[in-house]
């Protein structure tokens, strides 16, 4: 197949690009290399000589350029976004432009270029402080951050484009993805980085908040399967491990993996926009995709720490 990956230089997009090229597909990587964090080109540079890979430096807010990048594509995996809750609290318009207007542009370009399916990226944050755990796709979505609101609006556009124009799509609600290449603003990476420098982990809140951490290889496996699963009808789909651990537990596991169990956490005030608990029900993804998450948290954390020590800190 010919696939477009938007956000191809990022954490999830670059890992997906590796998988698609390894399977022998043609990939057009779209990214504007935004200034949110640096060093992304190194994930893609290994593919620049590959005849099946084409890199297009395009901003998804540029609709004409986006249309060109979607020519002859069978599927668009849409990962480009302004990720992160905290930056959205500081600069809501930035998240809105990239995530809501950006996704609307992706859908318009896909419709105009007759792309068969769009696999869009949403977030567990749309649930807010979920009414029930584990959260199911049919539960109410009540965002408590501009990031979550921008992602929920993007989901609505996906559903609408299915109903109005018949454009097949799915909005994948990822639950805290972690593993090699993880973004530098994410907690697991910050805890690891500080520990390697001999600094105590800083936890926002009492550390008893829980997260459904999902390993990157499991996530890209689910994303890939969305290209040829039965019609997902423009609906949301949880991509999660289906289990949950506290931030305190994760910090202990990282300190163990780094060999710095002597470093005890420092607790800071909770951050606005952060939810207390995330925990997803993945039965819909299991059924629709024939998928199941494989990597357990201890194994995933030790793989991450190994990668970070070898390659992550450059
Ligand atoms: N990592 C997670 O835990 C997580 C959880 C929930 C949802 N998500 C979503 O998954 C997707 C990928 O996240 P990630 O962690 O890989 O983030 P990332 O920041 O590593 O990757 C996003 C990529 O998009 C690019 N980009 C940003 N704005 C763009 C624009 N206007 N035009 C073109 N490219 C643009 C960036 O340069 C970057 O390479 C995002 O949609 C994010 O919101 C991620």
mmCIF file of C-alpha atoms and ligand atoms in Angstrom:
data_model
loop_
_atom_site.group_PDB
_atom_site.id
_atom_site.type_symbol
_atom_site.label_atom_id
_atom_site.label_comp_id
_atom_site.label_asym_id
_atom_site.label_seq_id
_atom_site.Cartn_x
_atom_site.Cartn_y
_atom_site.Cartn_z
ATOM 1 C CA UNK A 1 0.000 0.000 0.000
ATOM 2 C CA UNK A 2 0.946 3.648 -0.330
ATOM 3 C CA UNK A 3 0.673 5.283 3.064
ATOM 4 C CA UNK A 4 1.085 8.839 4.252
ATOM 5 C CA UNK A 5 2.294 9.314 7.808
ATOM 6 C CA UNK A 6 1.761 12.845 9.129
ATOM 7 C CA UNK A 7 4.000 13.655 12.077
ATOM 8 C CA UNK A 8 6.451 11.104 10.642
ATOM 9 C CA UNK A 9 9.404 12.619 12.507
ATOM 10 C CA UNK A 10 7.785 12.297 15.928
ATOM 11 C CA UNK A 11 7.844 9.573 18.571
ATOM 12 C CA UNK A 12 4.934 7.467 17.331
ATOM 13 C CA UNK A 13 5.057 8.549 13.657
ATOM 14 C CA UNK A 14 8.711 7.590 13.176
ATOM 15 C CA UNK A 15 8.212 4.203 14.851
ATOM 16 C CA UNK A 16 5.197 3.537 12.625
ATOM 17 C CA UNK A 17 7.242 4.589 9.569
ATOM 18 C CA UNK A 18 9.903 1.989 10.482
ATOM 19 C CA UNK A 19 7.229 -0.709 10.699
ATOM 20 C CA UNK A 20 5.530 0.190 7.400
ATOM 21 C CA UNK A 21 8.831 0.313 5.482
ATOM 22 C CA UNK A 22 9.924 -2.985 7.045
ATOM 23 C CA UNK A 23 6.696 -4.518 5.722
ATOM 24 C CA UNK A 24 7.543 -3.247 2.226
ATOM 25 C CA UNK A 25 4.973 -0.459 1.907
ATOM 26 C CA UNK A 26 5.546 2.911 0.245
ATOM 27 C CA UNK A 27 5.585 5.729 2.784
ATOM 28 C CA UNK A 28 5.281 9.481 2.338
ATOM 29 C CA UNK A 29 6.401 11.115 5.558
ATOM 30 C CA UNK A 30 4.870 14.531 6.245
ATOM 31 C CA UNK A 31 6.226 16.745 9.017
ATOM 32 C CA UNK A 32 6.956 20.425 9.562
ATOM 33 C CA UNK A 33 9.674 19.676 12.160
ATOM 34 C CA UNK A 34 8.094 22.099 14.595
ATOM 35 C CA UNK A 35 10.090 23.675 17.414
ATOM 36 C CA UNK A 36 8.359 21.841 20.288
ATOM 37 C CA UNK A 37 11.462 19.690 20.733
ATOM 38 C CA UNK A 38 14.589 19.126 18.679
ATOM 39 C CA UNK A 39 16.481 16.172 17.213
ATOM 40 C CA UNK A 40 13.619 14.513 15.337
ATOM 41 C CA UNK A 41 15.415 14.199 12.000
ATOM 42 C CA UNK A 42 17.641 11.459 13.383
ATOM 43 C CA UNK A 43 14.703 9.040 13.528
ATOM 44 C CA UNK A 44 14.038 9.477 9.800
ATOM 45 C CA UNK A 45 17.550 9.958 8.442
ATOM 46 C CA UNK A 46 18.045 6.175 8.162
ATOM 47 C CA UNK A 47 15.253 6.073 5.557
ATOM 48 C CA UNK A 48 16.278 8.985 3.339
ATOM 49 C CA UNK A 49 18.024 6.694 0.831
ATOM 50 C CA UNK A 50 15.154 4.188 0.773
ATOM 51 C CA UNK A 51 13.329 4.336 -2.591
ATOM 52 C CA UNK A 52 10.052 3.488 -0.849
ATOM 53 C CA UNK A 53 10.299 6.533 1.421
ATOM 54 C CA UNK A 54 9.632 10.145 0.504
ATOM 55 C CA UNK A 55 9.947 12.950 3.041
ATOM 56 C CA UNK A 56 7.822 16.058 2.501
ATOM 57 C CA UNK A 57 8.387 19.019 4.780
ATOM 58 C CA UNK A 58 4.793 20.193 4.920
ATOM 59 C CA UNK A 59 2.726 21.984 7.539
ATOM 60 C CA UNK A 60 -0.687 20.333 7.885
ATOM 61 C CA UNK A 61 -2.148 23.847 8.108
ATOM 62 C CA UNK A 62 -1.166 24.311 4.434
ATOM 63 C CA UNK A 63 -4.090 22.599 2.704
ATOM 64 C CA UNK A 64 -2.714 22.809 -0.853
ATOM 65 C CA UNK A 65 0.609 21.254 0.118
ATOM 66 C CA UNK A 66 -1.226 18.600 2.101
ATOM 67 C CA UNK A 67 -3.347 17.664 -0.919
ATOM 68 C CA UNK A 68 -0.179 17.176 -2.967
ATOM 69 C CA UNK A 69 1.334 14.933 -0.326
ATOM 70 C CA UNK A 70 -1.829 12.764 -0.293
ATOM 71 C CA UNK A 71 -1.820 12.080 -4.071
ATOM 72 C CA UNK A 72 -2.391 8.350 -4.795
ATOM 73 C CA UNK A 73 -2.377 7.453 -1.091
ATOM 74 C CA UNK A 74 -4.411 4.458 0.061
ATOM 75 C CA UNK A 75 -4.306 5.381 3.709
ATOM 76 C CA UNK A 76 -3.297 8.373 5.812
ATOM 77 C CA UNK A 77 -1.976 7.732 9.305
ATOM 78 C CA UNK A 78 -2.433 11.120 10.935
ATOM 79 C CA UNK A 79 -0.067 11.622 13.882
ATOM 80 C CA UNK A 80 0.940 15.286 13.445
ATOM 81 C CA UNK A 81 -0.233 17.397 16.348
ATOM 82 C CA UNK A 82 0.715 19.643 19.165
ATOM 83 C CA UNK A 83 0.873 16.865 21.738
ATOM 84 C CA UNK A 84 0.802 17.500 25.475
ATOM 85 C CA UNK A 85 -1.645 18.800 28.057
ATOM 86 C CA UNK A 86 0.609 21.353 29.732
ATOM 87 C CA UNK A 87 1.535 23.360 26.651
ATOM 88 C CA UNK A 88 -2.171 23.490 25.764
ATOM 89 C CA UNK A 89 -2.940 25.117 29.121
ATOM 90 C CA UNK A 90 -0.241 27.728 28.384
ATOM 91 C CA UNK A 91 -1.117 28.230 24.712
ATOM 92 C CA UNK A 92 -4.575 26.840 23.826
ATOM 93 C CA UNK A 93 -4.595 28.361 20.356
ATOM 94 C CA UNK A 94 -1.437 26.488 19.367
ATOM 95 C CA UNK A 95 -3.079 23.159 20.258
ATOM 96 C CA UNK A 96 -6.319 24.151 18.576
ATOM 97 C CA UNK A 97 -4.600 25.103 15.295
ATOM 98 C CA UNK A 98 -2.454 21.978 15.052
ATOM 99 C CA UNK A 99 -4.960 19.470 16.413
ATOM 100 C CA UNK A 100 -8.405 20.653 15.361
ATOM 101 C CA UNK A 101 -7.766 22.790 12.263
ATOM 102 C CA UNK A 102 -4.907 20.453 11.319
ATOM 103 C CA UNK A 103 -7.137 17.376 11.458
ATOM 104 C CA UNK A 104 -9.887 19.172 9.534
ATOM 105 C CA UNK A 105 -7.328 19.912 6.807
ATOM 106 C CA UNK A 106 -6.207 16.261 6.782
ATOM 107 C CA UNK A 107 -9.819 15.146 6.311
ATOM 108 C CA UNK A 108 -10.448 17.712 3.555
ATOM 109 C CA UNK A 109 -7.282 16.730 1.683
ATOM 110 C CA UNK A 110 -8.085 13.008 2.113
ATOM 111 C CA UNK A 111 -11.606 13.509 0.822
ATOM 112 C CA UNK A 112 -10.388 15.553 -2.164
ATOM 113 C CA UNK A 113 -7.651 13.048 -3.042
ATOM 114 C CA UNK A 114 -9.996 10.033 -2.649
ATOM 115 C CA UNK A 115 -7.909 8.467 0.120
ATOM 116 C CA UNK A 116 -9.592 5.265 1.269
ATOM 117 C CA UNK A 117 -9.075 5.651 4.989
ATOM 118 C CA UNK A 118 -7.747 8.094 7.599
ATOM 119 C CA UNK A 119 -6.367 6.713 10.867
ATOM 120 C CA UNK A 120 -6.441 9.727 13.156
ATOM 121 C CA UNK A 121 -4.840 10.236 16.571
ATOM 122 C CA UNK A 122 -6.929 11.141 19.568
ATOM 123 C CA UNK A 123 -6.165 10.750 23.254
ATOM 124 C CA UNK A 124 -7.408 9.189 26.475
ATOM 125 C CA UNK A 125 -7.491 12.751 27.802
ATOM 126 C CA UNK A 126 -10.862 13.261 26.058
ATOM 127 C CA UNK A 127 -12.478 11.280 28.906
ATOM 128 C CA UNK A 128 -11.372 13.877 31.476
ATOM 129 C CA UNK A 129 -11.917 12.437 34.945
ATOM 130 C CA UNK A 130 -13.750 9.435 33.528
ATOM 131 C CA UNK A 131 -17.167 8.608 34.967
ATOM 132 C CA UNK A 132 -16.153 4.935 35.135
ATOM 133 C CA UNK A 133 -12.940 2.953 34.932
ATOM 134 C CA UNK A 134 -11.889 1.286 32.760
ATOM 135 C CA UNK A 135 -13.316 3.829 30.273
ATOM 136 C CA UNK A 136 -15.211 2.561 27.235
ATOM 137 C CA UNK A 137 -15.577 4.449 23.953
ATOM 138 C CA UNK A 138 -19.318 4.856 24.626
ATOM 139 C CA UNK A 139 -18.693 6.645 27.956
ATOM 140 C CA UNK A 140 -19.056 10.433 28.124
ATOM 141 C CA UNK A 141 -16.067 12.496 27.001
ATOM 142 C CA UNK A 142 -15.627 15.527 29.270
ATOM 143 C CA UNK A 143 -12.302 17.272 28.511
ATOM 144 C CA UNK A 144 -10.556 19.187 31.302
ATOM 145 C CA UNK A 145 -7.730 20.659 29.180
ATOM 146 C CA UNK A 146 -7.540 22.590 25.897
ATOM 147 C CA UNK A 147 -5.541 19.650 24.483
ATOM 148 C CA UNK A 148 -8.383 17.228 25.218
ATOM 149 C CA UNK A 149 -10.954 19.650 23.791
ATOM 150 C CA UNK A 150 -8.913 20.053 20.590
ATOM 151 C CA UNK A 151 -8.685 16.261 20.219
ATOM 152 C CA UNK A 152 -12.392 15.721 20.875
ATOM 153 C CA UNK A 153 -13.297 18.354 18.264
ATOM 154 C CA UNK A 154 -11.024 16.506 15.807
ATOM 155 C CA UNK A 155 -12.861 13.254 16.601
ATOM 156 C CA UNK A 156 -16.179 14.926 15.804
ATOM 157 C CA UNK A 157 -14.825 16.012 12.427
ATOM 158 C CA UNK A 158 -13.764 12.435 11.674
ATOM 159 C CA UNK A 159 -17.251 11.138 12.488
ATOM 160 C CA UNK A 160 -18.865 13.916 10.461
ATOM 161 C CA UNK A 161 -16.724 13.290 7.402
ATOM 162 C CA UNK A 162 -17.750 9.634 7.500
ATOM 163 C CA UNK A 163 -21.417 10.550 7.685
ATOM 164 C CA UNK A 164 -21.324 13.449 5.213
ATOM 165 C CA UNK A 165 -18.794 12.293 2.624
ATOM 166 C CA UNK A 166 -18.327 8.575 3.323
ATOM 167 C CA UNK A 167 -14.653 9.067 4.205
ATOM 168 C CA UNK A 168 -13.620 6.061 6.283
ATOM 169 C CA UNK A 169 -11.756 6.931 9.449
ATOM 170 C CA UNK A 170 -11.039 5.984 13.036
ATOM 171 C CA UNK A 171 -9.866 8.160 15.953
ATOM 172 C CA UNK A 172 -7.423 6.218 18.075
ATOM 173 C CA UNK A 173 -7.507 7.189 21.739
ATOM 174 C CA UNK A 174 -3.952 6.429 22.856
ATOM 175 C CA UNK A 175 -3.313 6.049 26.577
ATOM 176 C CA UNK A 176 0.133 7.361 27.677
ATOM 177 C CA UNK A 177 2.436 5.810 25.088
ATOM 178 C CA UNK A 178 5.989 5.074 26.256
ATOM 179 C CA UNK A 179 9.148 3.426 24.965
ATOM 180 C CA UNK A 180 12.194 4.265 22.832
ATOM 181 C CA UNK A 181 12.014 7.752 21.198
ATOM 182 C CA UNK A 182 9.499 8.962 23.771
ATOM 183 C CA UNK A 183 9.028 12.746 23.720
ATOM 184 C CA UNK A 184 11.306 14.690 26.058
ATOM 185 C CA UNK A 185 8.352 16.383 27.801
ATOM 186 C CA UNK A 186 6.897 13.061 28.987
ATOM 187 C CA UNK A 187 7.176 11.965 32.610
ATOM 188 C CA UNK A 188 8.920 8.599 32.150
ATOM 189 C CA UNK A 189 11.671 10.238 30.140
ATOM 190 C CA UNK A 190 12.082 13.105 32.618
ATOM 191 C CA UNK A 191 12.275 10.713 35.606
ATOM 192 C CA UNK A 192 14.905 8.624 33.787
ATOM 193 C CA UNK A 193 16.925 11.624 32.705
ATOM 194 C CA UNK A 194 17.045 13.073 36.209
ATOM 195 C CA UNK A 195 17.937 9.726 37.775
ATOM 196 C CA UNK A 196 20.864 9.270 35.384
ATOM 197 C CA UNK A 197 22.082 12.708 36.536
ATOM 198 C CA UNK A 198 21.669 11.685 40.183
ATOM 199 C CA UNK A 199 18.630 13.965 40.676
ATOM 200 C CA UNK A 200 15.506 13.011 42.631
ATOM 201 C CA UNK A 201 12.309 12.357 40.633
ATOM 202 C CA UNK A 202 9.839 15.239 40.845
ATOM 203 C CA UNK A 203 6.226 14.068 40.965
ATOM 204 C CA UNK A 204 3.275 16.426 40.490
ATOM 205 C CA UNK A 205 0.640 15.536 43.110
ATOM 206 C CA UNK A 206 0.930 12.648 45.584
ATOM 207 C CA UNK A 207 1.958 10.083 42.949
ATOM 208 C CA UNK A 208 -1.138 7.997 43.579
ATOM 209 C CA UNK A 209 -2.637 9.114 40.265
ATOM 210 C CA UNK A 210 -2.738 6.127 37.906
ATOM 211 C CA UNK A 211 -2.060 5.745 34.206
ATOM 212 C CA UNK A 212 -2.728 3.099 31.585
ATOM 213 C CA UNK A 213 0.772 3.028 30.060
ATOM 214 C CA UNK A 214 0.886 1.470 26.586
ATOM 215 C CA UNK A 215 4.136 0.315 25.011
ATOM 216 C CA UNK A 216 5.094 1.892 21.671
ATOM 217 C CA UNK A 217 5.429 -1.403 19.752
ATOM 218 C CA UNK A 218 1.905 -2.403 20.791
ATOM 219 C CA UNK A 219 0.600 1.022 19.759
ATOM 220 C CA UNK A 220 2.113 1.027 16.258
ATOM 221 C CA UNK A 221 0.911 -2.527 15.780
ATOM 222 C CA UNK A 222 -2.653 -1.359 16.511
ATOM 223 C CA UNK A 223 -2.283 1.695 14.251
ATOM 224 C CA UNK A 224 -1.015 -0.457 11.372
ATOM 225 C CA UNK A 225 -3.955 -2.855 11.696
ATOM 226 C CA UNK A 226 -6.373 0.044 11.249
ATOM 227 C CA UNK A 227 -5.408 0.268 7.560
ATOM 228 C CA UNK A 228 -7.194 -2.961 6.671
ATOM 229 C CA UNK A 229 -9.595 -3.801 9.490
ATOM 230 C CA UNK A 230 -13.375 -3.735 8.866
ATOM 231 C CA UNK A 231 -14.786 -0.211 8.357
ATOM 232 C CA UNK A 232 -14.352 1.599 11.705
ATOM 233 C CA UNK A 233 -17.176 4.017 10.747
ATOM 234 C CA UNK A 234 -15.506 7.231 11.860
ATOM 235 C CA UNK A 235 -15.693 6.180 15.494
ATOM 236 C CA UNK A 236 -13.206 6.431 18.383
ATOM 237 C CA UNK A 237 -11.194 3.393 19.500
ATOM 238 C CA UNK A 238 -9.210 2.955 22.732
ATOM 239 C CA UNK A 239 -5.616 1.841 22.233
ATOM 240 C CA UNK A 240 -4.489 0.919 25.716
ATOM 241 C CA UNK A 241 -2.883 -1.836 27.740
ATOM 242 C CA UNK A 242 -6.095 -2.331 29.725
ATOM 243 C CA UNK A 243 -4.211 -2.203 33.026
ATOM 244 C CA UNK A 244 -3.114 0.618 35.242
ATOM 245 C CA UNK A 245 -0.273 1.541 37.605
ATOM 246 C CA UNK A 246 0.398 4.509 39.864
ATOM 247 C CA UNK A 247 3.031 7.113 39.106
ATOM 248 C CA UNK A 248 4.746 6.130 42.376
ATOM 249 C CA UNK A 249 5.015 2.523 41.118
ATOM 250 C CA UNK A 250 6.422 3.656 37.778
ATOM 251 C CA UNK A 251 8.992 5.852 39.486
ATOM 252 C CA UNK A 252 10.105 2.927 41.699
ATOM 253 C CA UNK A 253 10.466 0.685 38.635
ATOM 254 C CA UNK A 254 12.528 3.331 36.797
ATOM 255 C CA UNK A 255 14.794 3.918 39.812
ATOM 256 C CA UNK A 256 15.355 0.155 39.964
ATOM 257 C CA UNK A 257 16.106 -0.069 36.214
ATOM 258 C CA UNK A 258 18.536 2.852 36.482
ATOM 259 C CA UNK A 259 20.101 1.422 39.659
ATOM 260 C CA UNK A 260 19.237 4.508 41.763
ATOM 261 C CA UNK A 261 16.727 3.223 44.306
ATOM 262 C CA UNK A 262 18.325 5.618 46.799
ATOM 263 C CA UNK A 263 16.729 8.621 45.012
ATOM 264 C CA UNK A 264 13.427 9.316 46.769
ATOM 265 C CA UNK A 265 10.675 11.335 45.066
ATOM 266 C CA UNK A 266 10.055 15.012 45.687
ATOM 267 C CA UNK A 267 6.331 15.867 45.564
ATOM 268 C CA UNK A 268 5.187 19.094 43.847
ATOM 269 C CA UNK A 269 1.697 20.638 43.509
ATOM 270 C CA UNK A 270 -0.594 18.943 40.934
ATOM 271 C CA UNK A 271 -0.654 20.478 37.455
ATOM 272 C CA UNK A 272 -3.817 22.011 35.975
ATOM 273 C CA UNK A 273 -5.353 19.953 33.173
ATOM 274 C CA UNK A 274 -3.924 16.626 34.389
ATOM 275 C CA UNK A 275 -6.542 13.939 35.053
ATOM 276 C CA UNK A 276 -6.388 11.764 38.186
ATOM 277 C CA UNK A 277 -6.681 8.354 36.579
ATOM 278 C CA UNK A 278 -6.599 6.839 33.109
ATOM 279 C CA UNK A 279 -7.542 3.265 32.469
ATOM 280 C CA UNK A 280 -9.031 2.053 29.220
ATOM 281 C CA UNK A 281 -11.152 -0.882 28.156
ATOM 282 C CA UNK A 282 -9.548 -2.273 24.982
ATOM 283 C CA UNK A 283 -12.177 -4.875 24.093
ATOM 284 C CA UNK A 284 -13.349 -2.941 21.026
ATOM 285 C CA UNK A 285 -9.792 -2.749 19.623
ATOM 286 C CA UNK A 286 -9.227 -6.441 20.353
ATOM 287 C CA UNK A 287 -12.343 -7.339 18.418
ATOM 288 C CA UNK A 288 -12.043 -4.903 15.505
ATOM 289 C CA UNK A 289 -8.301 -5.269 14.969
ATOM 290 C CA UNK A 290 -7.622 -8.802 16.218
ATOM 291 C CA UNK A 291 -4.986 -7.061 18.346
ATOM 292 C CA UNK A 292 -3.752 -7.388 21.842
ATOM 293 C CA UNK A 293 -1.089 -5.531 23.797
ATOM 294 C CA UNK A 294 1.890 -7.727 24.630
ATOM 295 C CA UNK A 295 4.503 -5.733 26.506
ATOM 296 C CA UNK A 296 4.057 -5.461 30.279
ATOM 297 C CA UNK A 297 5.136 -2.320 32.100
ATOM 298 C CA UNK A 298 8.302 -3.690 33.770
ATOM 299 C CA UNK A 299 9.599 -5.087 30.490
ATOM 300 C CA UNK A 300 8.658 -1.893 28.603
ATOM 301 C CA UNK A 301 10.367 0.341 31.153
ATOM 302 C CA UNK A 302 13.570 -1.633 31.090
ATOM 303 C CA UNK A 303 13.592 -1.523 27.252
ATOM 304 C CA UNK A 304 13.065 2.240 27.441
ATOM 305 C CA UNK A 305 15.856 2.780 29.977
ATOM 306 C CA UNK A 306 18.247 0.659 27.878
ATOM 307 C CA UNK A 307 17.463 2.732 24.789
ATOM 308 C CA UNK A 308 17.734 5.973 26.692
ATOM 309 C CA UNK A 309 21.162 5.135 28.089
ATOM 310 C CA UNK A 310 22.453 4.101 24.641
ATOM 311 C CA UNK A 311 20.813 6.579 22.271
ATOM 312 C CA UNK A 312 18.280 8.793 23.981
ATOM 313 C CA UNK A 313 20.575 11.257 25.646
ATOM 314 C CA UNK A 314 22.448 12.410 22.520
HETATM 315 N N1 LIG B 1 2.651 10.001 23.068
HETATM 316 C C1 LIG B 1 1.504 9.812 23.735
HETATM 317 O O1 LIG B 1 1.474 9.279 24.861
HETATM 318 C C2 LIG B 1 0.200 10.220 23.107
HETATM 319 C C3 LIG B 1 -0.981 10.009 23.843
HETATM 320 C C4 LIG B 1 -2.197 10.390 23.282
HETATM 321 C C5 LIG B 1 -2.228 10.921 22.011
HETATM 322 N N2 LIG B 1 -1.074 11.127 21.327
HETATM 323 C C6 LIG B 1 -1.161 11.693 19.979
HETATM 324 O O2 LIG B 1 -0.376 10.891 19.101
HETATM 325 C C7 LIG B 1 0.184 11.699 18.073
HETATM 326 C C8 LIG B 1 1.693 11.535 18.025
HETATM 327 O O3 LIG B 1 2.234 11.907 19.294
HETATM 328 P P1 LIG B 1 3.785 11.856 19.611
HETATM 329 O O4 LIG B 1 3.924 11.561 21.046
HETATM 330 O O5 LIG B 1 4.462 11.017 18.597
HETATM 331 O O6 LIG B 1 4.160 13.394 19.400
HETATM 332 P P2 LIG B 1 5.423 14.070 18.694
HETATM 333 O O7 LIG B 1 5.420 15.497 19.127
HETATM 334 O O8 LIG B 1 6.658 13.275 18.951
HETATM 335 O O9 LIG B 1 5.084 13.969 17.155
HETATM 336 C C9 LIG B 1 4.251 14.883 16.494
HETATM 337 C C10 LIG B 1 4.917 15.261 15.188
HETATM 338 O O10 LIG B 1 4.027 16.140 14.494
HETATM 339 C C11 LIG B 1 4.790 17.181 13.902
HETATM 340 N N3 LIG B 1 3.919 18.334 13.730
HETATM 341 C C12 LIG B 1 3.409 19.130 14.703
HETATM 342 N N4 LIG B 1 2.663 20.110 14.150
HETATM 343 C C13 LIG B 1 2.697 19.896 12.800
HETATM 344 C C14 LIG B 1 2.134 20.572 11.700
HETATM 345 N N5 LIG B 1 1.385 21.681 11.872
HETATM 346 N N6 LIG B 1 2.365 20.110 10.455
HETATM 347 C C15 LIG B 1 3.141 18.990 10.273
HETATM 348 N N7 LIG B 1 3.704 18.312 11.292
HETATM 349 C C16 LIG B 1 3.478 18.761 12.542
HETATM 350 C C17 LIG B 1 5.938 17.430 14.869
HETATM 351 O O11 LIG B 1 7.051 18.049 14.239
HETATM 352 C C18 LIG B 1 6.241 16.019 15.366
HETATM 353 O O12 LIG B 1 7.252 15.425 14.586
HETATM 354 C C19 LIG B 1 -0.290 13.112 18.370
HETATM 355 O O13 LIG B 1 -1.475 13.341 17.652
HETATM 356 C C20 LIG B 1 -0.578 13.088 19.857
HETATM 357 O O14 LIG B 1 -1.493 14.096 20.226
HETATM 358 C C21 LIG B 1 0.135 10.787 21.847
#
